[in-house]
Backbone as JSON, one array per atom type, in Angstrom:
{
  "sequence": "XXXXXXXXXXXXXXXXXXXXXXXXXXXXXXXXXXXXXXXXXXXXXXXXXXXXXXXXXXXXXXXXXXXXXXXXXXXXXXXXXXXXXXX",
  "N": [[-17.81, -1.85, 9.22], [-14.16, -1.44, 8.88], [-11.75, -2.45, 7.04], [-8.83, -3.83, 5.92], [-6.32, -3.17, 3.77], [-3.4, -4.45, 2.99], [-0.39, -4.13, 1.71], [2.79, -5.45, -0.13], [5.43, -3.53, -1.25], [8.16, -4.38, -3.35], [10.41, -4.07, -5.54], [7.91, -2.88, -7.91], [7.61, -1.52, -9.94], [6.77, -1.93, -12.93], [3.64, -2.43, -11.77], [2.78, -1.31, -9.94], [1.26, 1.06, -10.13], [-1.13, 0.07, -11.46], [-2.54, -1.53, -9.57], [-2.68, 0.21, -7.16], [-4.41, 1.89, -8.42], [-6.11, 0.11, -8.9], [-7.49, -0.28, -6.15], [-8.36, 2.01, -5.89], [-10.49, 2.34, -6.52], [-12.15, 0.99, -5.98], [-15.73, 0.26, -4.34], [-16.18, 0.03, -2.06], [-16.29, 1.82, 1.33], [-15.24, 2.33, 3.73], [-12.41, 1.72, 4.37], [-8.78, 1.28, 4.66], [-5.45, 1.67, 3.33], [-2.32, -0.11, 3.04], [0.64, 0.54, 2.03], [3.64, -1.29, 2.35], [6.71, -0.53, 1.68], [9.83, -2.67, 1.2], [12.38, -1.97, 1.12], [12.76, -1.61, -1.57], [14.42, -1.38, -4.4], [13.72, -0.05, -6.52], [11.54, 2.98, -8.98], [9.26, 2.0, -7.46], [7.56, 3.38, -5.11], [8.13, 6.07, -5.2], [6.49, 6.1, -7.38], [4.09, 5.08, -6.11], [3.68, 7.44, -4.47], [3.57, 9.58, -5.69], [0.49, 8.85, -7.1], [-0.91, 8.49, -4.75], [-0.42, 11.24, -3.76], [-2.21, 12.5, -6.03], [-4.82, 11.82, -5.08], [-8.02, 12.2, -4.08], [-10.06, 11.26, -2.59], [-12.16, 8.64, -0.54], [-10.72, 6.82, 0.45], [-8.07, 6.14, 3.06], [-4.53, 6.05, 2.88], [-1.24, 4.82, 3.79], [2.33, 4.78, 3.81], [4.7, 2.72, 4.75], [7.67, 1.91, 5.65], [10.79, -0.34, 4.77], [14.29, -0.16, 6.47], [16.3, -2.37, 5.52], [15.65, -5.04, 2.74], [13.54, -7.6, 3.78], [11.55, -9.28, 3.31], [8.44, -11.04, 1.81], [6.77, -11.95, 4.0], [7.32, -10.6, 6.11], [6.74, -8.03, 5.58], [4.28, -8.26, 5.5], [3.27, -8.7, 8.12], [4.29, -6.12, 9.01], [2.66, -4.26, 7.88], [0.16, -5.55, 8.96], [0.87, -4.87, 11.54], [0.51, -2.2, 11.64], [-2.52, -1.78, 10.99], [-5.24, -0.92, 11.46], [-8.15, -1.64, 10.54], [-11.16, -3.42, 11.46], [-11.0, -6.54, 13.33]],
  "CA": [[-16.6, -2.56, 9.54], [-13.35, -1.02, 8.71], [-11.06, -3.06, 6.07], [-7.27, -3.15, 6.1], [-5.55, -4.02, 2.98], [-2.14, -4.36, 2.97], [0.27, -3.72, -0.16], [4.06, -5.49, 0.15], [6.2, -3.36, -2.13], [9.03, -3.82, -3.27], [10.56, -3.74, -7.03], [7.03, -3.72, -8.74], [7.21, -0.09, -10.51], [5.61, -1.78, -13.56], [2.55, -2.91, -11.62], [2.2, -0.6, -9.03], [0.41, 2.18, -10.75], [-2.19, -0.61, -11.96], [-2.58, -1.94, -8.36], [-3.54, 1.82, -6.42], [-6.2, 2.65, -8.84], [-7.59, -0.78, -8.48], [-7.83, 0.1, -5.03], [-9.14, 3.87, -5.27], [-11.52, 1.97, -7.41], [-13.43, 0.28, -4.91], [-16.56, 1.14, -3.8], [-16.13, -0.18, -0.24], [-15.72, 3.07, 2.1], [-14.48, 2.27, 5.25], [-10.96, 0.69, 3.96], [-7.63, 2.06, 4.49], [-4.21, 0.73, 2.01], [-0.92, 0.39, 3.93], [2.02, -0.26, 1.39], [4.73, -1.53, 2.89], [7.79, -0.5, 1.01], [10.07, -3.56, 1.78], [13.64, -1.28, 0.7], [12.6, -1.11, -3.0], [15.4, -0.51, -5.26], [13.69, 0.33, -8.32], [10.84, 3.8, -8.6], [7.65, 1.66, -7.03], [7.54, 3.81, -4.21], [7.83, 7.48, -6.19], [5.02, 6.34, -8.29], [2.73, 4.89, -5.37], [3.45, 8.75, -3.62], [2.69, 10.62, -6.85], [-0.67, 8.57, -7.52], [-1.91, 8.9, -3.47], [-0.67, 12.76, -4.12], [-3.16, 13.07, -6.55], [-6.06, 11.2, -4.82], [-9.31, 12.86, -3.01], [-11.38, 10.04, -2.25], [-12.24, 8.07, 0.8], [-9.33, 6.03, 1.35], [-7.13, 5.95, 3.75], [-3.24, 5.94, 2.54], [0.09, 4.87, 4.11], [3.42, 4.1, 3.17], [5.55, 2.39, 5.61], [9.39, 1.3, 4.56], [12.14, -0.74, 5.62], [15.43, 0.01, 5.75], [16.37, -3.56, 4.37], [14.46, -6.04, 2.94], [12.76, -8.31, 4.62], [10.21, -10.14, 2.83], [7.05, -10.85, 1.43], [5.8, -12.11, 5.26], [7.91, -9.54, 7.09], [6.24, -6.71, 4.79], [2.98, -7.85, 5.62], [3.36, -8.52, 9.39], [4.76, -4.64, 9.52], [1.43, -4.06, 7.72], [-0.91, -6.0, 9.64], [0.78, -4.32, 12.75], [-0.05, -0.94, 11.49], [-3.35, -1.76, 10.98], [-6.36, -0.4, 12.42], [-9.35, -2.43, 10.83], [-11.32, -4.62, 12.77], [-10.18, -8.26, 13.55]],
  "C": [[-15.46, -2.0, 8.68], [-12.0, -2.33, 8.0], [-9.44, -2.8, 5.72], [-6.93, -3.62, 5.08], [-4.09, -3.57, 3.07], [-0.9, -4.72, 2.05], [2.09, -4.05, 0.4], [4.52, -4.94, -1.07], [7.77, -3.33, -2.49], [8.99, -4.68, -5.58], [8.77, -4.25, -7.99], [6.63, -2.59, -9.5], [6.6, -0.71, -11.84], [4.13, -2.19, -13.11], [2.0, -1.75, -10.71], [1.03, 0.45, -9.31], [-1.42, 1.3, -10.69], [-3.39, -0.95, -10.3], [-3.53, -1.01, -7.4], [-4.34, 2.35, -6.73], [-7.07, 1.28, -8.73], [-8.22, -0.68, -7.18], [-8.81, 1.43, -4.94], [-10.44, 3.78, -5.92], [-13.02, 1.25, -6.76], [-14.47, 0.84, -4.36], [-16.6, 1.3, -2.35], [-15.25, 1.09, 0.46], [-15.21, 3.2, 3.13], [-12.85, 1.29, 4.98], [-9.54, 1.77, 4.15], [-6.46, 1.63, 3.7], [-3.19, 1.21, 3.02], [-0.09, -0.44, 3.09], [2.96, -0.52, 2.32], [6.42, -1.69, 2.01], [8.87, -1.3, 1.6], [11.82, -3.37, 1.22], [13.83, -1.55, -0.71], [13.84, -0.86, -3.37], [14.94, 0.42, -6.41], [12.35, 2.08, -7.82], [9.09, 3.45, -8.35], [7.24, 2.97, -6.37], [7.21, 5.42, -4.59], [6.7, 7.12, -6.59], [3.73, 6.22, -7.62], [2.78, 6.48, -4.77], [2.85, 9.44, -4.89], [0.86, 10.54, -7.19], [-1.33, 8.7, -5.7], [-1.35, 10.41, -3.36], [-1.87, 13.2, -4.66], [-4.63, 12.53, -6.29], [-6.77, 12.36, -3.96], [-10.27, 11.93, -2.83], [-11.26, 9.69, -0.65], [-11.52, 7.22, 1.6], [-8.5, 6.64, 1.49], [-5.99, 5.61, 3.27], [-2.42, 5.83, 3.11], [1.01, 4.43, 3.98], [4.24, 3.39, 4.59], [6.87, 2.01, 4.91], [10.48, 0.76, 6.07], [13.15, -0.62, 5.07], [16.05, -1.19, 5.33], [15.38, -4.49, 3.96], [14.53, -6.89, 3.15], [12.03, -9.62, 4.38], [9.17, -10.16, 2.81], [6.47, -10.77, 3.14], [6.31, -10.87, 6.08], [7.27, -8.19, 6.68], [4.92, -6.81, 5.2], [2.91, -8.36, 6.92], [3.77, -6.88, 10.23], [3.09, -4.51, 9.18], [0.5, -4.13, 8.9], [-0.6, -5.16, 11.61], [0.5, -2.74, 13.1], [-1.73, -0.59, 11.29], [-4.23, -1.5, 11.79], [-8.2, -0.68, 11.82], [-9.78, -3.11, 11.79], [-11.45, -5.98, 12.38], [-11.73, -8.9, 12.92]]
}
């Protein structure tokens, strides 16, 4: 079964880092991560690309972004509509 998590970002450059390795950390292999950059001001977004730059593992990575923001639910309704786990 295929596992969607879905990541609303926006200003959380001190957490983010912490966040993507708890993820790359998982053992569960069928999972994919879909941030949803939610028009960030601050450098979340740089740091989540630099740290899925330097990944080789089994997850699945994607950024999505809006050009304004939105909100927590609106960030994770883009998510959940990018998603491709199963229901």
């Amino acid at each position: 079964m295929k596992v969607s998590l879905i990541i609303p970002v926006y200003n959380v450059s001190a957490y983010i880092e912490r966040c993507i390795k708890s993820v790359m950390s998982q053992t569960y292999r069928d999972l994919e991560c879909i941030l949803v950059n939610d028009a960030s001001s601050d450098d979340s977004i740089a740091i989540a690309e630099q740290i899925i730059a330097d990944y080789d593992g089994p997850i699945q990575f994607q950024i999505l972004n809006h050009e304004h923001n939105k909100g927590q639910s609106a960030a994770r309704n883009t998510g959940t509509d990018a998603a491709t786990g199963d229901s």
